[in-house]
Structures are given as C-alpha cells and as structure tokens.
Short mmCIF file of C-alpha atoms in Angstrom, two decimals:
data_model
loop_
_atom_site.label_atom_id
_atom_site.label_comp_id
_atom_site.label_asym_id
_atom_site.label_seq_id
_atom_site.Cartn_x
_atom_site.Cartn_y
_atom_site.Cartn_z
CA MET A 1 -13.23 -9.69 -83.81
CA PRO A 2 -13.58 -6.81 -86.04
CA GLU A 3 -10.33 -5.24 -87.24
CA LYS A 4 -9.98 -1.84 -86.12
CA GLY A 5 -8.69 0.89 -88.28
CA LYS A 6 -9.48 -1.08 -91.37
CA LYS A 7 -12.43 0.52 -92.92
CA SER A 8 -14.38 -0.93 -95.86
CA PRO A 9 -17.18 1.17 -97.51
CA ALA A 10 -20.60 1.01 -95.91
CA ARG A 11 -22.80 -1.28 -97.86
CA PRO A 12 -26.50 -0.83 -98.33
CA PRO A 13 -28.77 -3.09 -96.10
CA THR A 14 -29.55 -5.35 -99.11
CA HIS A 15 -25.98 -6.52 -99.14
CA TRP A 16 -25.65 -6.99 -95.34
CA ILE A 17 -26.54 -10.61 -95.25
CA GLU A 18 -23.99 -11.62 -97.90
CA GLU A 19 -21.32 -9.40 -96.50
CA TYR A 20 -21.58 -9.70 -92.78
CA SER A 21 -23.82 -12.67 -91.67
CA ASP A 22 -20.98 -15.21 -91.67
CA ALA A 23 -18.70 -13.22 -89.51
CA LEU A 24 -21.46 -12.17 -87.17
CA PHE A 25 -22.71 -15.74 -86.86
CA LYS A 26 -19.30 -17.12 -86.04
CA PHE A 27 -18.82 -14.35 -83.45
CA ALA A 28 -22.15 -15.23 -81.79
CA ARG A 29 -21.81 -18.98 -82.12
CA VAL A 30 -18.62 -19.30 -80.10
CA ARG A 31 -20.25 -17.16 -77.27
CA VAL A 32 -23.60 -18.89 -76.94
CA GLY A 33 -24.43 -22.62 -76.37
CA ASP A 34 -26.22 -23.51 -79.54
CA ARG A 35 -26.54 -22.76 -83.20
CA GLU A 36 -30.20 -21.62 -83.25
CA THR A 37 -29.53 -19.01 -80.49
CA ALA A 38 -26.60 -17.57 -82.51
CA LYS A 39 -28.69 -17.42 -85.61
CA ASP A 40 -31.50 -15.48 -83.80
CA LEU A 41 -29.12 -13.08 -82.23
CA VAL A 42 -27.65 -12.30 -85.68
CA GLN A 43 -31.07 -11.84 -87.11
CA GLU A 44 -32.05 -9.51 -84.14
CA THR A 45 -28.83 -7.56 -84.75
CA PHE A 46 -29.70 -6.90 -88.40
CA LEU A 47 -33.24 -5.94 -87.33
CA SER A 48 -31.93 -3.44 -84.70
CA ALA A 49 -29.47 -2.23 -87.17
CA LEU A 50 -32.16 -1.54 -89.83
CA GLN A 51 -34.34 0.26 -87.18
CA ASN A 52 -31.43 2.46 -86.06
CA ILE A 53 -29.70 2.96 -89.35
CA GLU A 54 -29.45 6.73 -88.68
CA SER A 55 -27.20 6.04 -85.56
CA PHE A 56 -24.49 4.70 -87.82
CA ARG A 57 -22.09 7.62 -88.09
CA GLY A 58 -19.35 6.05 -90.12
CA GLU A 59 -16.85 6.62 -87.36
CA SER A 60 -16.19 2.95 -87.29
CA SER A 61 -16.63 0.43 -90.02
CA GLN A 62 -20.12 -1.02 -90.71
CA LYS A 63 -18.88 -4.43 -89.50
CA THR A 64 -17.61 -2.92 -86.28
CA TRP A 65 -20.88 -1.18 -85.73
CA LEU A 66 -22.91 -4.37 -86.34
CA THR A 67 -20.60 -6.38 -84.15
CA SER A 68 -21.16 -3.96 -81.25
CA ILE A 69 -24.84 -4.31 -81.63
CA LEU A 70 -24.45 -8.08 -81.54
CA LYS A 71 -22.31 -7.86 -78.41
CA ASN A 72 -25.08 -5.97 -76.62
CA LYS A 73 -27.61 -8.61 -77.83
CA ILE A 74 -25.45 -11.35 -76.36
CA ILE A 75 -25.23 -9.52 -73.13
CA ASP A 76 -29.00 -9.06 -73.01
CA TYR A 77 -29.53 -12.73 -73.87
CA TYR A 78 -27.34 -13.76 -70.79
CA ARG A 79 -28.98 -11.21 -68.55
CA LYS A 80 -32.39 -12.60 -69.46
CA ARG A 81 -31.23 -16.16 -69.00
CA LYS A 82 -29.82 -15.35 -65.61
CA THR A 83 -33.22 -14.25 -64.27
CA ALA A 84 -34.92 -17.15 -65.84
CA THR A 85 -32.50 -19.67 -64.13
CA SER A 86 -31.00 -18.36 -60.92
CA VAL A 87 -27.38 -19.34 -60.19
CA PRO A 88 -27.62 -22.87 -58.97
CA LEU A 89 -24.66 -23.25 -56.58
CA ILE A 90 -25.93 -26.53 -55.48
CA ASP A 91 -27.10 -29.36 -57.79
CA GLU A 92 -30.50 -31.05 -57.65
CA ASP A 93 -29.27 -33.97 -55.72
CA GLY A 94 -27.94 -31.68 -52.94
CA SER A 95 -24.22 -32.11 -53.97
CA SER A 96 -22.26 -29.24 -55.11
CA GLU A 97 -20.59 -29.24 -58.58
CA LEU A 98 -17.30 -29.06 -56.82
CA ASP A 99 -17.87 -32.42 -55.14
CA LYS A 100 -17.28 -34.07 -58.48
CA TYR A 101 -13.59 -32.78 -58.27
CA PHE A 102 -12.78 -32.55 -54.57
CA ASP A 103 -13.16 -34.95 -51.57
CA GLU A 104 -14.26 -33.76 -48.18
CA GLU A 105 -10.85 -32.48 -47.21
CA GLY A 106 -10.94 -30.41 -50.37
CA GLU A 107 -8.19 -32.47 -52.10
CA TRP A 108 -8.48 -33.62 -55.70
CA LYS A 109 -10.45 -36.86 -55.99
CA SER A 110 -8.21 -39.64 -57.46
CA THR A 111 -10.38 -39.69 -60.58
CA ALA A 112 -10.41 -35.95 -61.03
CA GLY A 113 -6.85 -34.85 -60.59
CA PRO A 114 -5.44 -33.18 -63.78
CA VAL A 115 -3.34 -35.67 -65.78
CA SER A 116 -0.28 -34.40 -67.64
CA TRP A 117 -1.14 -33.35 -71.29
CA ASN A 118 1.61 -34.92 -73.36
CA ALA A 119 1.03 -32.36 -76.06
CA GLY A 120 0.67 -29.74 -73.49
CA GLY A 121 2.98 -27.02 -74.71
CA TYR A 122 2.00 -23.84 -76.39
CA GLN A 123 2.31 -25.36 -79.75
CA ILE A 124 -1.13 -26.85 -79.19
CA LEU A 125 -2.43 -23.32 -79.55
CA ARG A 126 -1.87 -23.71 -83.36
CA SER A 127 -3.79 -26.98 -83.38
CA LYS A 128 -7.06 -26.63 -85.14
CA GLU A 129 -8.30 -29.68 -83.35
CA PHE A 130 -7.54 -28.38 -79.97
CA LEU A 131 -9.43 -25.11 -80.81
CA GLU A 132 -12.42 -27.08 -82.09
CA ILE A 133 -12.52 -29.16 -78.88
CA LEU A 134 -12.31 -25.89 -76.86
CA GLN A 135 -15.27 -24.52 -78.78
CA LYS A 136 -17.24 -27.70 -78.08
CA CYS A 137 -16.38 -27.59 -74.46
CA LEU A 138 -17.35 -23.97 -74.27
CA SER A 139 -20.86 -25.01 -75.57
CA LYS A 140 -21.16 -27.57 -72.81
CA LEU A 141 -20.68 -25.07 -70.01
CA SER A 142 -23.77 -23.85 -68.15
CA ASP A 143 -24.97 -20.41 -69.36
CA HIS A 144 -23.45 -18.83 -66.26
CA GLY A 145 -20.12 -20.52 -66.71
CA ARG A 146 -19.99 -19.75 -70.37
CA SER A 147 -21.03 -16.11 -70.02
CA VAL A 148 -18.31 -15.36 -67.44
CA PHE A 149 -15.63 -17.38 -69.26
CA VAL A 150 -16.38 -15.77 -72.60
CA SER A 151 -16.38 -12.31 -71.15
CA LYS A 152 -13.21 -12.84 -69.35
CA TYR A 153 -11.08 -14.74 -71.89
CA LEU A 154 -12.54 -14.05 -75.31
CA ASP A 155 -13.76 -10.45 -74.62
CA GLU A 156 -10.92 -9.75 -72.12
CA LEU A 157 -12.99 -7.78 -69.69
CA ASP A 158 -12.06 -7.70 -65.91
CA SER A 159 -14.24 -9.16 -63.33
CA GLU A 160 -15.59 -5.85 -62.27
CA GLU A 161 -16.89 -5.03 -65.74
CA ILE A 162 -18.28 -8.50 -66.12
CA CYS A 163 -20.17 -8.27 -62.76
CA LYS A 164 -21.71 -5.03 -64.03
CA GLN A 165 -22.57 -6.36 -67.36
CA LEU A 166 -24.14 -9.65 -66.25
CA ASP A 167 -25.50 -8.19 -63.08
CA LEU A 168 -23.55 -10.59 -60.75
CA THR A 169 -22.17 -10.15 -57.17
CA SER A 170 -18.45 -10.47 -57.11
CA SER A 171 -18.58 -13.57 -54.86
CA ASN A 172 -20.96 -15.34 -57.28
CA TYR A 173 -18.65 -14.31 -60.12
CA TRP A 174 -15.58 -16.05 -58.54
CA VAL A 175 -17.56 -19.10 -57.67
CA ILE A 176 -18.93 -19.43 -61.20
CA MET A 177 -15.51 -18.88 -62.74
CA HIS A 178 -13.93 -21.45 -60.47
CA ARG A 179 -16.54 -24.12 -61.65
CA ALA A 180 -16.27 -23.03 -65.30
CA LYS A 181 -12.54 -23.55 -65.34
CA LEU A 182 -12.73 -27.00 -63.58
CA GLN A 183 -15.48 -28.00 -66.08
CA ILE A 184 -13.77 -26.80 -69.25
CA ARG A 185 -10.38 -28.23 -68.26
CA LYS A 186 -11.89 -31.60 -67.60
CA CYS A 187 -13.91 -31.49 -70.75
CA ILE A 188 -10.84 -30.74 -72.88
CA GLU A 189 -8.93 -33.55 -71.12
CA LYS A 190 -11.65 -35.94 -71.89
CA ASN A 191 -11.94 -35.05 -75.58
CA TRP A 192 -8.30 -34.29 -76.35
CA ILE A 193 -7.11 -37.62 -77.72
CA ASN A 194 -3.40 -36.57 -77.63
CA ALA A 195 -3.65 -36.19 -73.88
CA MET O 1 2.02 -22.23 -42.16
CA GLU O 2 -0.64 -24.75 -43.01
CA ILE O 3 -1.21 -26.00 -46.46
CA ILE O 4 -4.56 -24.92 -47.98
CA PRO O 5 -6.63 -27.55 -49.79
CA CYS O 6 -6.67 -27.87 -53.46
CA LYS O 7 -10.21 -26.72 -53.71
CA GLN O 8 -9.30 -23.47 -52.19
CA ALA O 9 -5.89 -23.27 -54.20
CA THR O 10 -7.72 -23.58 -57.54
CA PHE O 11 -10.20 -20.95 -56.49
CA LEU O 12 -7.59 -18.54 -55.54
CA MET O 13 -5.82 -18.88 -58.98
CA SER O 14 -8.51 -16.92 -60.88
CA LYS O 15 -8.40 -14.17 -58.32
CA ARG O 16 -4.67 -14.03 -58.64
CA GLU O 17 -5.02 -13.20 -62.30
CA GLU O 18 -6.63 -10.02 -61.36
CA HIS O 19 -4.27 -9.20 -58.53
CA ALA O 20 -7.19 -9.67 -56.05
CA LEU O 21 -5.33 -11.78 -53.51
CA THR O 22 -4.35 -10.61 -50.01
CA PHE O 23 -0.65 -11.00 -49.06
CA VAL O 24 -1.58 -14.10 -46.87
CA GLU O 25 -3.60 -15.71 -49.78
CA THR O 26 -0.68 -15.10 -52.19
CA LEU O 27 1.56 -16.82 -49.71
CA HIS O 28 -0.91 -19.83 -49.14
CA LEU O 29 -1.30 -20.35 -52.87
CA TYR O 30 2.51 -20.08 -53.56
CA ILE O 31 3.26 -22.67 -50.89
CA HIS O 32 0.52 -24.89 -52.06
CA LEU O 33 1.87 -24.89 -55.70
CA LEU O 34 5.28 -25.74 -54.46
CA VAL O 35 4.10 -28.99 -52.97
CA CYS O 36 1.11 -29.95 -55.24
CA GLU O 37 1.72 -31.34 -58.64
CA PHE O 38 -2.03 -31.58 -59.55
CA CYS O 39 -2.58 -28.00 -58.87
CA ARG O 40 0.52 -26.88 -60.72
CA ARG O 41 -0.98 -28.82 -63.83
CA PHE O 42 -4.27 -27.22 -63.29
CA LEU O 43 -2.65 -23.78 -63.39
CA LYS O 44 -0.60 -24.55 -66.44
CA GLN O 45 -3.52 -26.10 -68.34
CA THR O 46 -6.09 -23.48 -67.53
CA ARG O 47 -3.55 -20.76 -68.63
CA LEU O 48 -3.13 -22.56 -71.80
CA ILE O 49 -7.01 -22.80 -72.23
CA ALA O 50 -7.21 -19.02 -71.50
CA LYS O 51 -4.69 -18.35 -74.10
CA ALA O 52 -6.42 -20.51 -76.61
CA ALA O 53 -9.72 -18.97 -75.90
CA LYS O 54 -8.72 -15.69 -77.65
CA ARG O 55 -8.34 -17.76 -80.78
CA ALA O 56 -11.47 -19.79 -80.31
CA ALA O 57 -13.51 -19.65 -83.40
CA SER O 58 -16.53 -21.55 -84.65
CA ASN O 59 -16.21 -23.80 -87.64
CA GLU O 60 -19.96 -23.72 -88.12
CA SER O 61 -21.44 -21.38 -90.74
CA LEU O 62 -24.93 -20.38 -91.93
CA THR O 63 -26.38 -22.36 -94.90
CA SER O 64 -27.62 -20.39 -97.92
CA GLU O 65 -31.16 -21.47 -96.92
CA GLU O 66 -30.76 -19.89 -93.50
CA LYS O 67 -29.30 -16.75 -95.07
CA GLN O 68 -32.31 -16.54 -97.53
CA LYS O 69 -34.73 -16.99 -94.73
CA MET O 70 -33.12 -14.32 -92.78
CA LYS O 71 -33.27 -11.92 -95.71
CA ASP O 72 -36.89 -12.69 -96.30
CA SER O 73 -37.92 -12.04 -92.82
CA LEU O 74 -35.99 -8.75 -92.70
CA ASN O 75 -37.50 -7.80 -96.09
CA LEU O 76 -34.14 -7.47 -97.57
CA ALA O 77 -34.77 -9.69 -100.58
#
C-alpha cells in the first residue's frame, strides 16, 4: 500500500521502472493468481500512465497515482474474467463445492472439520512463513473467490462496494465469500506445518 | 430454539462481520457457537486469516530482464 502523506518528488517516466515496478508488481501479485498476469497489469499501468500523464496533478505522490491506476486495472481484469467464466455455484460433477466440507445434514464432514492450530495465536501474524502460505493459498482460490477475498480483507471494502465494483449480486457475493473462506482456511491448515 | 447446521453457521459469520444479520440469525449463530467447537475454531481461524491478509505480501519480484523488456516495450529505454 502506498504511504499517504509521504510525498517523494515526481520522477520522469524514464525512471519509473526502476523506481516503481517492484512495488507495483508486489501489489498486483498478491491480488491476482499468477505472476504473468501481475506483470502484464503492471505494464498496462505504466502504459496508461504514459498516455494520461497530464492527468497527474501532483496532489498525491506519483506512486499513489500509479497504484490507483493499477487498482483499476485489477478490477477491470476481474470484471472481464467474470463474464468469461460465469459464477459456477455447482461443480462439473454436479456436486457443490460445499459438499467437500459438509454432509447432507450440513454438519462438518469428519475429514473437513477445522483442527486446532497449535500455533494459532496472534503471534503467527508475525510469522513470515505463515504469510507466505497465505499468499500461496490466495493464489489457489478461484478468480471469484480471490477477487472478493482480496477486496474485502486486503483492500478493506465492504460488501456493497465490492458488489458494485465486481458487478455481483449480493447473494452471489455471500456464497462466493463463504466458499473462499472455507477453501483458504483448509489450504492454510494443509500447508501450515506447525498446525 | 433449534440448532442451525454448521454449513449455515459458517455462512452467517461473514454476514455478521458487516452487521447484516437479523436478530433471529444473530441468536441462531450465537447458540450454534456455544455448542459447536468446530465452528468456534472456524471463526477464530478465519478471523486470524483476515487479520493476516492485511499484511499479505508477495515475496516474488521482477527480474532485471523482465524490467528491461518492460522498458523496451514502453519505449522508456
């Protein structure tokens, strides 16, 4: 996230890549599923910025300005992906994703019930390894799941804003969020060796 | 009051974060959590994940070749 209030002098475009590409790439990478997409989005961001350089008014830092362009690129990316792959609430084999977790009565399946995380306290937030697993598990979510999860918990938007942004109905939103949380929790449990 | 299933309880948790539950739903979830250890864990762990997500950062970075390519294609060389 760009630091607000901390302004560094604007740099000429020839210095943009050295100055900003790493931060922009990391920003994008954690929000999309793969490296190539993140790279493309950063490149498109620089291109748009070059084409609209007169719209930079110096009210915010150049980095903040570029990050806001990138944010919009990420939203566009997910909106396009959404129309390309409509929200699959039922899997190909006819079962719902939720069947992996719950039995017919809606109770946890014996294999799916959350186990206690021994290192489950808030101290694990400081664990680099935990954050890396989290990022890996984010990558593994479906586009739908990742886009709502990222908007909610990284960008800290509320459901109403997210629905508007990603063009989702609110009932779809809650279903997607429910699945995303089940998946990401399970993925972390599987990969978190201290669990 | 009947106990709602875990599938529904875990669904209601996200809504509760945004205060989007009705009074009856709030009560249902509250009672469910009193009796269900799995769902209490689910709530605790997903809260932890949500907190961690704010710090989620990528450890990947662009290589110098990738940066050079980007420069070239943008005519910023």
